[in-house]
mmCIF file of C-alpha atoms in Angstrom:
data_model
loop_
_atom_site.group_PDB
_atom_site.id
_atom_site.type_symbol
_atom_site.label_atom_id
_atom_site.label_comp_id
_atom_site.label_asym_id
_atom_site.label_seq_id
_atom_site.Cartn_x
_atom_site.Cartn_y
_atom_site.Cartn_z
ATOM 1 C CA MET Z 114 19.725 -7.322 10.939
ATOM 2 C CA HIS Z 115 15.962 -7.371 11.720
ATOM 3 C CA SER Z 116 15.366 -11.684 12.660
ATOM 4 C CA SER Z 117 12.743 -11.673 9.492
ATOM 5 C CA THR Z 118 15.462 -11.295 7.852
ATOM 6 C CA ALA Z 119 18.018 -13.333 9.018
ATOM 7 C CA ALA Z 120 14.846 -15.996 9.329
ATOM 8 C CA ALA Z 121 14.123 -15.365 5.531
ATOM 9 C CA ALA Z 122 18.071 -15.464 4.128
ATOM 10 C CA ALA Z 123 18.081 -19.220 5.920
ATOM 11 C CA PHE Z 124 15.720 -20.303 4.030
ATOM 12 C CA LEU Z 125 17.316 -18.501 0.923
ATOM 13 C CA THR Z 126 20.722 -19.095 1.259
ATOM 14 C CA PRO Z 127 21.231 -21.894 4.272
ATOM 15 C CA THR Z 128 25.682 -21.043 4.632
ATOM 16 C CA VAL Z 129 25.459 -17.125 3.255
ATOM 17 C CA ALA Z 130 26.670 -14.709 6.676
ATOM 18 C CA VAL Z 131 24.493 -12.137 6.257
ATOM 19 C CA PRO Z 132 25.388 -8.642 7.562
ATOM 20 C CA ASN Z 133 24.131 -6.660 10.451
ATOM 21 C CA ARG Z 134 21.392 -4.664 9.047
ATOM 22 C CA LEU Z 135 18.854 -3.576 6.603
ATOM 23 C CA LEU Z 136 17.327 -0.582 4.580
ATOM 24 C CA PRO Z 137 14.973 -1.473 4.941
ATOM 25 C CA VAL Z 138 12.452 23.976 -2.545
ATOM 26 C CA ARG Z 139 13.654 24.123 -5.721
ATOM 27 C CA ARG Z 140 13.603 28.061 -5.187
ATOM 28 C CA ALA Z 141 16.462 27.623 -2.516
ATOM 29 C CA ARG Z 142 17.906 24.854 -1.718
ATOM 30 C CA LEU Z 143 18.111 24.518 2.049
ATOM 31 C CA PHE Z 144 19.930 21.443 4.220
ATOM 32 C CA ALA Z 145 19.818 21.501 8.307
ATOM 33 C CA VAL Z 146 20.424 19.743 11.234
ATOM 34 C CA ARG Z 147 18.165 19.816 13.830
ATOM 35 C CA ALA Z 148 17.614 16.941 16.556
ATOM 36 C CA VAL Z 149 14.627 17.929 18.530
ATOM 37 C CA ALA Z 150 14.031 16.283 21.362
ATOM 38 C CA SER Z 151 10.898 14.778 21.383
ATOM 39 C CA PRO Z 152 9.480 11.784 23.178
ATOM 40 C CA PRO Z 153 8.730 8.197 21.668
ATOM 41 C CA ALA Z 154 5.416 7.732 20.972
ATOM 42 C CA SER Z 155 4.536 4.655 23.365
ATOM 43 C CA LYS Z 156 0.518 5.008 23.044
ATOM 44 C CA PRO Z 157 -1.742 6.686 20.329
ATOM 45 C CA ALA Z 158 -2.518 9.887 20.482
ATOM 46 C CA SER Z 159 -5.135 10.944 23.070
ATOM 47 C CA SER Z 160 -6.848 13.802 20.684
ATOM 48 C CA PRO Z 161 -10.208 13.075 19.578
ATOM 49 C CA TYR Z 162 -10.745 12.184 16.198
ATOM 50 C CA LYS Z 163 -12.831 10.836 13.417
ATOM 51 C CA THR Z 164 -12.655 6.677 11.319
ATOM 52 C CA GLY Z 165 -14.122 5.967 8.822
ATOM 53 C CA LYS Z 166 -13.746 3.039 6.151
ATOM 54 C CA TRP Z 167 -13.648 3.715 2.277
ATOM 55 C CA GLN Z 168 -13.920 1.322 -0.512
ATOM 56 C CA TRP Z 169 -11.319 0.473 -3.298
ATOM 57 C CA THR Z 170 -12.211 -1.679 -5.480
ATOM 58 C CA PHE Z 171 -9.411 -3.538 -7.461
ATOM 59 C CA GLU Z 172 -9.897 -6.256 -10.266
ATOM 60 C CA ASP Z 173 -13.307 -6.282 -8.886
ATOM 61 C CA LYS Z 174 -13.044 -7.096 -5.714
ATOM 62 C CA PRO Z 175 -14.251 -4.286 -3.048
ATOM 63 C CA ILE Z 176 -11.430 -3.922 -0.167
ATOM 64 C CA SER Z 177 -12.164 -1.792 2.755
ATOM 65 C CA VAL Z 178 -9.239 1.119 3.449
ATOM 66 C CA TYR Z 179 -9.306 2.403 7.149
ATOM 67 C CA TYR Z 180 -8.680 6.001 7.571
ATOM 68 C CA GLU Z 181 -8.674 8.613 10.344
ATOM 69 C CA GLU Z 182 -9.808 12.736 9.859
ATOM 70 C CA HIS Z 183 -7.285 15.385 12.145
ATOM 71 C CA GLU Z 184 -9.000 18.377 12.625
ATOM 72 C CA GLN Z 185 -8.806 21.164 15.494
ATOM 73 C CA GLY Z 186 -8.368 25.415 15.029
ATOM 74 C CA THR Z 187 -10.491 27.916 13.452
ATOM 75 C CA ALA Z 188 -8.270 29.327 10.982
ATOM 76 C CA GLU Z 189 -9.546 30.237 7.568
ATOM 77 C CA ASN Z 190 -7.548 28.763 5.235
ATOM 78 C CA VAL Z 191 -7.359 25.194 5.947
ATOM 79 C CA LYS Z 192 -4.631 23.210 3.768
ATOM 80 C CA ASN Z 193 -5.138 19.269 3.785
ATOM 81 C CA ILE Z 194 -2.845 16.628 4.359
ATOM 82 C CA LEU Z 195 -2.408 13.178 3.395
ATOM 83 C CA MET Z 196 -0.412 10.947 5.445
ATOM 84 C CA ILE Z 197 0.285 7.623 4.726
ATOM 85 C CA PRO Z 198 1.449 4.781 6.331
ATOM 86 C CA THR Z 199 5.675 3.152 5.573
ATOM 87 C CA ILE Z 200 5.137 0.443 3.657
ATOM 88 C CA SER Z 201 6.037 -3.004 6.137
ATOM 89 C CA ASP Z 202 4.462 -5.933 8.044
ATOM 90 C CA VAL Z 203 3.483 -3.576 11.363
ATOM 91 C CA SER Z 204 2.435 -0.490 9.063
ATOM 92 C CA THR Z 205 -0.248 1.013 10.623
ATOM 93 C CA VAL Z 206 -1.651 4.167 11.079
ATOM 94 C CA GLU Z 207 -0.920 4.936 14.427
ATOM 95 C CA GLU Z 208 2.599 6.057 13.508
ATOM 96 C CA TRP Z 209 1.459 9.155 12.397
ATOM 97 C CA ARG Z 210 -0.955 10.154 14.924
ATOM 98 C CA VAL Z 211 1.310 12.543 17.435
ATOM 99 C CA VAL Z 212 2.489 13.926 14.167
ATOM 100 C CA ALA Z 213 -0.809 14.899 12.988
ATOM 101 C CA LYS Z 214 -2.625 15.501 16.495
ATOM 102 C CA ASP Z 215 0.684 18.276 16.627
ATOM 103 C CA ILE Z 216 0.171 20.237 13.627
ATOM 104 C CA VAL Z 217 -3.358 20.416 13.472
ATOM 105 C CA THR Z 218 -3.729 21.842 16.565
ATOM 106 C CA ARG Z 219 -1.027 24.321 16.153
ATOM 107 C CA LYS Z 220 -2.122 28.044 15.704
ATOM 108 C CA GLY Z 221 -1.828 30.710 12.942
ATOM 109 C CA GLU Z 222 -3.037 32.204 10.381
ATOM 110 C CA LEU Z 223 -2.611 28.614 8.232
ATOM 111 C CA GLY Z 224 -4.585 25.674 10.451
ATOM 112 C CA TYR Z 225 -4.387 22.152 8.414
ATOM 113 C CA ARG Z 226 -6.270 18.626 8.655
ATOM 114 C CA ALA Z 227 -4.394 15.466 8.769
ATOM 115 C CA THR Z 228 -6.094 11.997 7.578
ATOM 116 C CA ILE Z 229 -3.743 9.564 7.742
ATOM 117 C CA VAL Z 230 -4.634 5.878 6.134
ATOM 118 C CA ASP Z 231 -4.033 2.753 5.907
ATOM 119 C CA TRP Z 232 -2.636 0.957 2.471
ATOM 120 C CA PRO Z 233 -5.049 -2.011 1.859
ATOM 121 C CA GLY Z 234 -3.587 -5.664 3.086
ATOM 122 C CA LEU Z 235 -1.878 -3.381 5.948
ATOM 123 C CA GLY Z 236 -2.959 -1.544 8.845
ATOM 124 C CA TYR Z 237 -6.179 -1.824 9.555
ATOM 125 C CA SER Z 238 -7.326 -1.965 6.263
ATOM 126 C CA ASP Z 239 -8.538 -5.077 4.027
ATOM 127 C CA ARG Z 240 -6.463 -7.936 3.841
ATOM 128 C CA PRO Z 241 -7.037 -10.151 0.124
ATOM 129 C CA SER Z 242 -4.746 -12.262 -1.079
ATOM 130 C CA LEU Z 243 -4.099 -9.752 -4.380
ATOM 131 C CA ASP Z 244 -0.406 -10.330 -6.261
ATOM 132 C CA TYR Z 245 0.601 -7.307 -4.497
ATOM 133 C CA ASN Z 246 3.259 -4.581 -6.064
ATOM 134 C CA ALA Z 247 4.402 -1.127 -6.392
ATOM 135 C CA ASP Z 248 1.698 -0.902 -9.310
ATOM 136 C CA VAL Z 249 -0.590 -1.700 -7.067
ATOM 137 C CA MET Z 250 -0.310 0.270 -4.417
ATOM 138 C CA GLU Z 251 0.334 3.105 -6.837
ATOM 139 C CA ASN Z 252 -2.750 2.471 -8.696
ATOM 140 C CA PHE Z 253 -4.479 2.743 -5.301
ATOM 141 C CA LEU Z 254 -2.500 6.079 -4.102
ATOM 142 C CA VAL Z 255 -3.825 7.296 -7.588
ATOM 143 C CA GLU Z 256 -8.104 6.904 -6.905
ATOM 144 C CA LEU Z 257 -7.191 7.357 -2.928
ATOM 145 C CA ILE Z 258 -6.078 11.267 -4.071
ATOM 146 C CA ASN Z 259 -8.451 11.546 -7.441
ATOM 147 C CA SER Z 260 -11.505 9.232 -6.552
ATOM 148 C CA PRO Z 261 -14.918 11.850 -6.017
ATOM 149 C CA ASN Z 262 -15.656 10.074 -2.794
ATOM 150 C CA SER Z 263 -12.279 9.516 -1.141
ATOM 151 C CA PRO Z 264 -11.802 10.703 2.041
ATOM 152 C CA VAL Z 265 -9.366 13.691 0.348
ATOM 153 C CA ALA Z 266 -11.477 14.488 -2.416
ATOM 154 C CA ASP Z 267 -12.514 17.997 -0.899
ATOM 155 C CA SER Z 268 -9.240 19.319 -1.072
ATOM 156 C CA ASP Z 269 -9.985 21.432 -4.178
ATOM 157 C CA GLY Z 270 -6.327 20.370 -5.613
ATOM 158 C CA GLU Z 271 -4.589 21.696 -2.598
ATOM 159 C CA LEU Z 272 -2.984 18.502 -1.399
ATOM 160 C CA ILE Z 273 -0.340 17.734 0.766
ATOM 161 C CA VAL Z 274 1.509 14.423 0.696
ATOM 162 C CA VAL Z 275 3.538 13.194 3.523
ATOM 163 C CA GLY Z 276 4.609 9.514 3.353
ATOM 164 C CA GLY Z 277 7.606 7.168 4.631
ATOM 165 C CA GLY Z 278 9.690 5.073 3.788
ATOM 166 C CA HIS Z 279 8.306 2.985 0.596
ATOM 167 C CA ALA Z 280 5.238 4.721 0.735
ATOM 168 C CA ALA Z 281 7.129 8.669 0.409
ATOM 169 C CA THR Z 282 8.664 6.759 -2.923
ATOM 170 C CA ILE Z 283 5.758 5.481 -4.166
ATOM 171 C CA ALA Z 284 4.163 8.619 -4.302
ATOM 172 C CA VAL Z 285 6.644 10.917 -5.286
ATOM 173 C CA ARG Z 286 6.944 8.002 -8.490
ATOM 174 C CA ALA Z 287 3.021 8.470 -9.320
ATOM 175 C CA ALA Z 288 3.601 12.448 -8.669
ATOM 176 C CA GLY Z 289 6.526 12.576 -11.707
ATOM 177 C CA LYS Z 290 4.103 10.449 -13.879
ATOM 178 C CA GLY Z 291 1.194 13.368 -13.143
ATOM 179 C CA LEU Z 292 -1.069 10.996 -12.147
ATOM 180 C CA ILE Z 293 -1.629 12.829 -9.082
ATOM 181 C CA LYS Z 294 -1.130 16.591 -8.416
ATOM 182 C CA PRO Z 295 0.079 17.261 -4.847
ATOM 183 C CA SER Z 296 0.543 20.973 -3.779
ATOM 184 C CA ALA Z 297 3.566 19.899 -1.565
ATOM 185 C CA VAL Z 298 5.602 16.428 -0.573
ATOM 186 C CA ALA Z 299 7.601 15.276 2.392
ATOM 187 C CA ALA Z 300 9.159 12.205 2.050
ATOM 188 C CA VAL Z 301 10.060 10.583 5.303
ATOM 189 C CA ALA Z 302 12.829 8.407 5.871
ATOM 190 C CA PRO Z 303 12.704 7.593 2.027
ATOM 191 C CA THR Z 304 13.399 4.026 1.144
ATOM 192 C CA TRP Z 305 12.938 1.915 -2.077
ATOM 193 C CA ALA Z 306 14.707 -1.270 -1.872
ATOM 194 C CA GLY Z 307 13.196 -3.961 0.187
ATOM 195 C CA PRO Z 308 14.676 -6.135 2.907
ATOM 196 C CA LEU Z 309 16.161 -8.906 0.913
ATOM 197 C CA PRO Z 310 17.127 -7.166 -2.403
ATOM 198 C CA ILE Z 311 19.179 -5.185 -0.255
ATOM 199 C CA VAL Z 312 20.792 -7.472 1.432
ATOM 200 C CA PHE Z 313 20.900 -10.107 -1.316
ATOM 201 C CA GLY Z 314 20.686 -8.199 -4.530
ATOM 202 C CA ARG Z 315 18.271 -8.775 -7.456
ATOM 203 C CA GLY Z 316 20.597 -11.215 -9.771
ATOM 204 C CA SER Z 317 18.527 -14.354 -11.265
ATOM 205 C CA GLU Z 318 19.086 -16.850 -8.889
ATOM 206 C CA MET Z 319 18.108 -14.652 -6.105
ATOM 207 C CA GLU Z 320 14.908 -13.456 -7.783
ATOM 208 C CA THR Z 321 14.357 -17.090 -8.611
ATOM 209 C CA ARG Z 322 14.869 -18.160 -4.499
ATOM 210 C CA TYR Z 323 12.889 -14.789 -4.106
ATOM 211 C CA GLY Z 324 9.828 -15.889 -5.790
ATOM 212 C CA LEU Z 325 10.100 -19.245 -3.706
ATOM 213 C CA LEU Z 326 9.739 -17.427 -0.948
ATOM 214 C CA ARG Z 327 6.806 -15.323 -1.824
ATOM 215 C CA GLY Z 328 4.789 -18.581 -3.173
ATOM 216 C CA THR Z 329 5.222 -20.793 0.444
ATOM 217 C CA LEU Z 330 4.245 -17.808 2.232
ATOM 218 C CA ARG Z 331 1.214 -17.427 0.180
ATOM 219 C CA ALA Z 332 0.484 -20.908 0.332
ATOM 220 C CA PRO Z 333 -2.052 -21.883 2.465
ATOM 221 C CA ALA Z 334 -0.911 -23.204 5.325
ATOM 222 C CA ILE Z 335 2.527 -23.531 5.107
ATOM 223 C CA GLY Z 336 1.955 -19.910 4.577
ATOM 224 C CA TRP Z 337 1.052 -19.276 7.771
ATOM 225 C CA MET Z 338 3.815 -21.089 9.331
ATOM 226 C CA MET Z 339 6.350 -19.904 7.463
ATOM 227 C CA TYR Z 340 5.021 -16.094 8.010
ATOM 228 C CA ASN Z 341 4.620 -17.301 11.903
ATOM 229 C CA VAL Z 342 7.952 -18.304 12.153
ATOM 230 C CA LEU Z 343 9.607 -14.904 9.846
ATOM 231 C CA VAL Z 344 7.501 -12.203 11.552
ATOM 232 C CA SER Z 345 4.393 -12.773 13.633
ATOM 233 C CA ASN Z 346 5.583 -13.437 16.721
ATOM 234 C CA LYS Z 347 7.233 -11.017 19.629
ATOM 235 C CA LYS Z 348 10.991 -11.882 19.698
ATOM 236 C CA SER Z 349 10.580 -11.235 15.555
ATOM 237 C CA ILE Z 350 8.628 -7.567 15.875
ATOM 238 C CA GLN Z 351 11.168 -6.615 19.235
ATOM 239 C CA SER Z 352 14.128 -7.211 17.593
ATOM 240 C CA GLN Z 353 12.884 -5.766 14.587
ATOM 241 C CA TYR Z 354 11.928 -2.548 16.538
ATOM 242 C CA LYS Z 355 15.528 -2.252 18.404
ATOM 243 C CA SER Z 356 17.235 -3.196 15.890
ATOM 244 C CA HIS Z 357 16.608 -0.726 13.313
ATOM 245 C CA VAL Z 358 13.040 0.752 12.998
ATOM 246 C CA TYR Z 359 13.535 2.878 16.003
ATOM 247 C CA ALA Z 360 17.284 4.528 16.885
ATOM 248 C CA ASN Z 361 17.043 3.935 20.626
ATOM 249 C CA PRO Z 362 15.839 0.481 22.392
ATOM 250 C CA GLU Z 363 14.743 1.647 25.047
ATOM 251 C CA ASN Z 364 12.045 3.611 22.894
ATOM 252 C CA VAL Z 365 10.696 0.049 21.966
ATOM 253 C CA THR Z 366 7.339 0.004 24.771
ATOM 254 C CA PRO Z 367 5.527 -3.227 25.512
ATOM 255 C CA TYR Z 368 2.603 -1.322 23.670
ATOM 256 C CA ILE Z 369 4.380 -0.951 20.606
ATOM 257 C CA ILE Z 370 4.887 -4.671 20.394
ATOM 258 C CA GLU Z 371 1.396 -5.620 21.424
ATOM 259 C CA SER Z 372 -0.261 -3.941 18.899
ATOM 260 C CA ARG Z 373 2.655 -4.082 16.617
ATOM 261 C CA TYR Z 374 1.847 -8.537 17.408
ATOM 262 C CA GLU Z 375 -2.224 -8.291 16.775
ATOM 263 C CA LEU Z 376 -1.839 -5.894 13.591
ATOM 264 C CA THR Z 377 -0.136 -9.407 12.137
ATOM 265 C CA LYS Z 378 -3.066 -11.963 13.066
ATOM 266 C CA ARG Z 379 -5.176 -10.032 11.408
ATOM 267 C CA LYS Z 380 -6.632 -12.471 8.373
ATOM 268 C CA GLY Z 381 -4.876 -11.598 5.217
ATOM 269 C CA ALA Z 382 -1.586 -10.406 7.113
ATOM 270 C CA ARG Z 383 1.204 -12.334 5.300
ATOM 271 C CA PHE Z 384 0.266 -11.288 1.156
ATOM 272 C CA VAL Z 385 1.668 -7.575 1.510
ATOM 273 C CA PRO Z 386 4.542 -8.667 3.993
ATOM 274 C CA ALA Z 387 5.780 -11.321 1.307
ATOM 275 C CA ALA Z 388 5.413 -9.197 -1.516
ATOM 276 C CA PHE Z 389 7.632 -5.910 0.357
ATOM 277 C CA LEU Z 390 10.024 -8.729 1.918
ATOM 278 C CA THR Z 391 10.755 -9.973 -1.255
ATOM 279 C CA GLY Z 392 10.789 -6.912 -2.914
ATOM 280 C CA LEU Z 393 7.601 -6.619 -5.011
ATOM 281 C CA LEU Z 394 6.254 -3.761 -3.663
ATOM 282 C CA ASP Z 395 10.019 -1.376 -4.501
ATOM 283 C CA PRO Z 396 8.365 1.502 -6.712
ATOM 284 C CA VAL Z 397 12.617 1.377 -8.117
ATOM 285 C CA GLN Z 398 15.273 -0.684 -8.329
ATOM 286 C CA THR Z 399 18.316 1.200 -8.584
ATOM 287 C CA ARG Z 400 19.995 4.587 -7.459
ATOM 288 C CA GLU Z 401 19.823 6.329 -10.421
ATOM 289 C CA GLU Z 402 15.903 5.746 -10.979
ATOM 290 C CA PHE Z 403 15.934 7.005 -7.058
ATOM 291 C CA LEU Z 404 17.064 10.367 -8.117
ATOM 292 C CA GLU Z 405 15.283 10.153 -11.319
ATOM 293 C CA LEU Z 406 11.976 10.360 -9.407
ATOM 294 C CA PHE Z 407 12.773 13.263 -7.521
ATOM 295 C CA ALA Z 408 14.321 15.329 -10.340
ATOM 296 C CA LYS Z 409 10.980 14.621 -12.095
ATOM 297 C CA LEU Z 410 9.398 17.091 -9.719
ATOM 298 C CA ASP Z 411 12.240 19.615 -10.296
ATOM 299 C CA GLY Z 412 10.216 21.265 -12.809
ATOM 300 C CA ASP Z 413 6.693 21.318 -11.922
ATOM 301 C CA MET Z 414 6.968 23.218 -8.888
ATOM 302 C CA ILE Z 415 6.298 21.065 -6.644
ATOM 303 C CA PRO Z 416 8.131 22.155 -2.982
ATOM 304 C CA VAL Z 417 9.930 18.403 -1.757
ATOM 305 C CA LEU Z 418 11.420 17.869 1.318
ATOM 306 C CA VAL Z 419 13.389 15.170 2.448
ATOM 307 C CA VAL Z 420 13.284 13.910 6.181
ATOM 308 C CA SER Z 421 16.578 11.941 7.237
ATOM 309 C CA THR Z 422 17.581 10.172 10.176
ATOM 310 C CA LEU Z 423 20.589 10.756 12.272
ATOM 311 C CA ASN Z 424 20.783 6.689 12.823
ATOM 312 C CA SER Z 425 19.457 4.530 10.075
ATOM 313 C CA PRO Z 426 21.200 1.722 9.032
ATOM 314 C CA ARG Z 427 23.694 2.445 6.896
ATOM 315 C CA ARG Z 428 22.450 1.183 3.559
ATOM 316 C CA SER Z 429 19.309 3.306 4.489
ATOM 317 C CA LYS Z 430 20.879 5.948 5.248
ATOM 318 C CA ALA Z 431 23.077 6.000 2.105
ATOM 319 C CA GLU Z 432 20.634 6.352 0.019
ATOM 320 C CA MET Z 433 18.681 8.915 2.270
ATOM 321 C CA GLU Z 434 21.688 11.087 1.818
ATOM 322 C CA VAL Z 435 21.768 11.116 -1.491
ATOM 323 C CA LEU Z 436 18.779 13.445 -2.117
ATOM 324 C CA LYS Z 437 21.065 15.860 0.096
ATOM 325 C CA GLY Z 438 21.316 18.501 -2.839
ATOM 326 C CA ALA Z 439 19.640 16.431 -5.047
ATOM 327 C CA LYS Z 440 17.417 17.762 -8.193
ATOM 328 C CA GLY Z 441 13.730 18.305 -7.572
ATOM 329 C CA VAL Z 442 14.313 18.518 -3.907
ATOM 330 C CA THR Z 443 13.790 21.571 -1.867
ATOM 331 C CA LYS Z 444 14.876 20.841 1.257
ATOM 332 C CA PHE Z 445 17.184 17.897 3.731
ATOM 333 C CA VAL Z 446 16.843 17.999 7.195
ATOM 334 C CA GLU Z 447 17.363 15.302 9.440
ATOM 335 C CA VAL Z 448 16.399 14.385 12.721
ATOM 336 C CA PRO Z 449 16.672 11.820 15.503
ATOM 337 C CA GLY Z 450 15.455 8.699 15.454
ATOM 338 C CA ALA Z 451 16.082 5.748 12.428
ATOM 339 C CA LEU Z 452 13.702 4.026 9.658
ATOM 340 C CA LEU Z 453 10.217 5.709 11.419
ATOM 341 C CA PRO Z 454 11.027 8.981 13.186
ATOM 342 C CA GLN Z 455 7.950 9.752 13.098
ATOM 343 C CA GLU Z 456 6.496 6.955 15.617
ATOM 344 C CA GLU Z 457 9.630 7.570 17.838
ATOM 345 C CA TYR Z 458 10.263 11.262 17.776
ATOM 346 C CA PRO Z 459 6.937 12.872 16.599
ATOM 347 C CA LEU Z 460 7.696 16.355 17.715
ATOM 348 C CA ALA Z 461 10.990 16.463 15.384
ATOM 349 C CA VAL Z 462 9.253 15.240 12.584
ATOM 350 C CA ALA Z 463 6.383 17.599 13.456
ATOM 351 C CA GLU Z 464 8.321 20.622 13.644
ATOM 352 C CA GLU Z 465 10.193 20.291 10.164
ATOM 353 C CA LEU Z 466 7.270 19.161 8.639
ATOM 354 C CA TYR Z 467 5.466 22.316 10.273
ATOM 355 C CA ASP Z 468 8.101 24.851 9.115
ATOM 356 C CA PHE Z 469 8.211 23.332 5.455
ATOM 357 C CA LEU Z 470 4.651 23.689 5.256
ATOM 358 C CA GLN Z 471 4.969 27.756 6.702
ATOM 359 C CA GLU Z 472 7.626 28.548 4.438
ATOM 360 C CA SER Z 473 6.213 26.661 1.513
ATOM 361 C CA PHE Z 474 2.812 28.026 2.252
ATOM 362 C CA SER Z 475 2.592 31.108 4.504
ATOM 363 C CA SER Z 476 3.374 33.374 1.133
ATOM 364 C CA ARG Z 477 0.744 32.215 -1.285
ATOM 365 C CA LYS Z 478 -2.841 32.545 1.458
#
């Protein structure tokens, strides 16, 4: 179990022993395991890319959202990809940079343009003290994709949505409701249960304790103190990465720890983690609901790729594995890594994503 969850567990139930680890296309169902070797991403990709800020308004509050645009090549037929980071206390666009660079620089009849967007309250976006929950995050994603002035507005209805962890599941949920209409979806190491609920469940007593912890983390003074103990310290971040975020502890570099630590020191950094840790960002509450999200896409002709990992924590991997052969899942593959394969093994993820896109779109250029 990563140290922030262990500390939170002590706050909630001091005498309870906590398990070691936490959770965090229709045409033909394909299942594959491809352990493509690729170097870990110790530093951001060096290729040039454009950065910008998009203003999202929520409850009459303007919120500046950070994004990056990666594009290269001269292909006449260009597909647009939206990449959204895994939701966590150290979420950042950096996790997708190497994948984006690899895909957009490939030569072929189809070209790709990738836009990576930080969630509000995370990464390099503004972090106001909203009452964050899964509905708020879904609302953001829907408005990002559908707004005429957003960085992905010129996709002409052909937007591919790629997400990791909870982000992937929120995107699938929005697509199933018909709120967004992606041309394809890739869910990389998809999750649906936050760190505490997957360990302690959602009984009424635990929900009360989650609320107490959440309120404490959001409080003006004691909140920062608690946040520094649970999340915003290098020892906690390193423990988190070595125990379950990365599969190979040797891939956890000083750069990763330092850069993620800096993210936790940004103004307002504790608000989204307070919601994520205690389950408010969970898009569903049961495995059955998780499967139903994907099943809803079965009749919509949306190709869906699920990327599982070889070394996910036991509980997380069990939830990914139920998607193998599940209704609505077009292709299921497995790559090296744990909960953040796109950062630890970006070339393996890029290879699977590129193959999936070629299979999905090369016949309908």
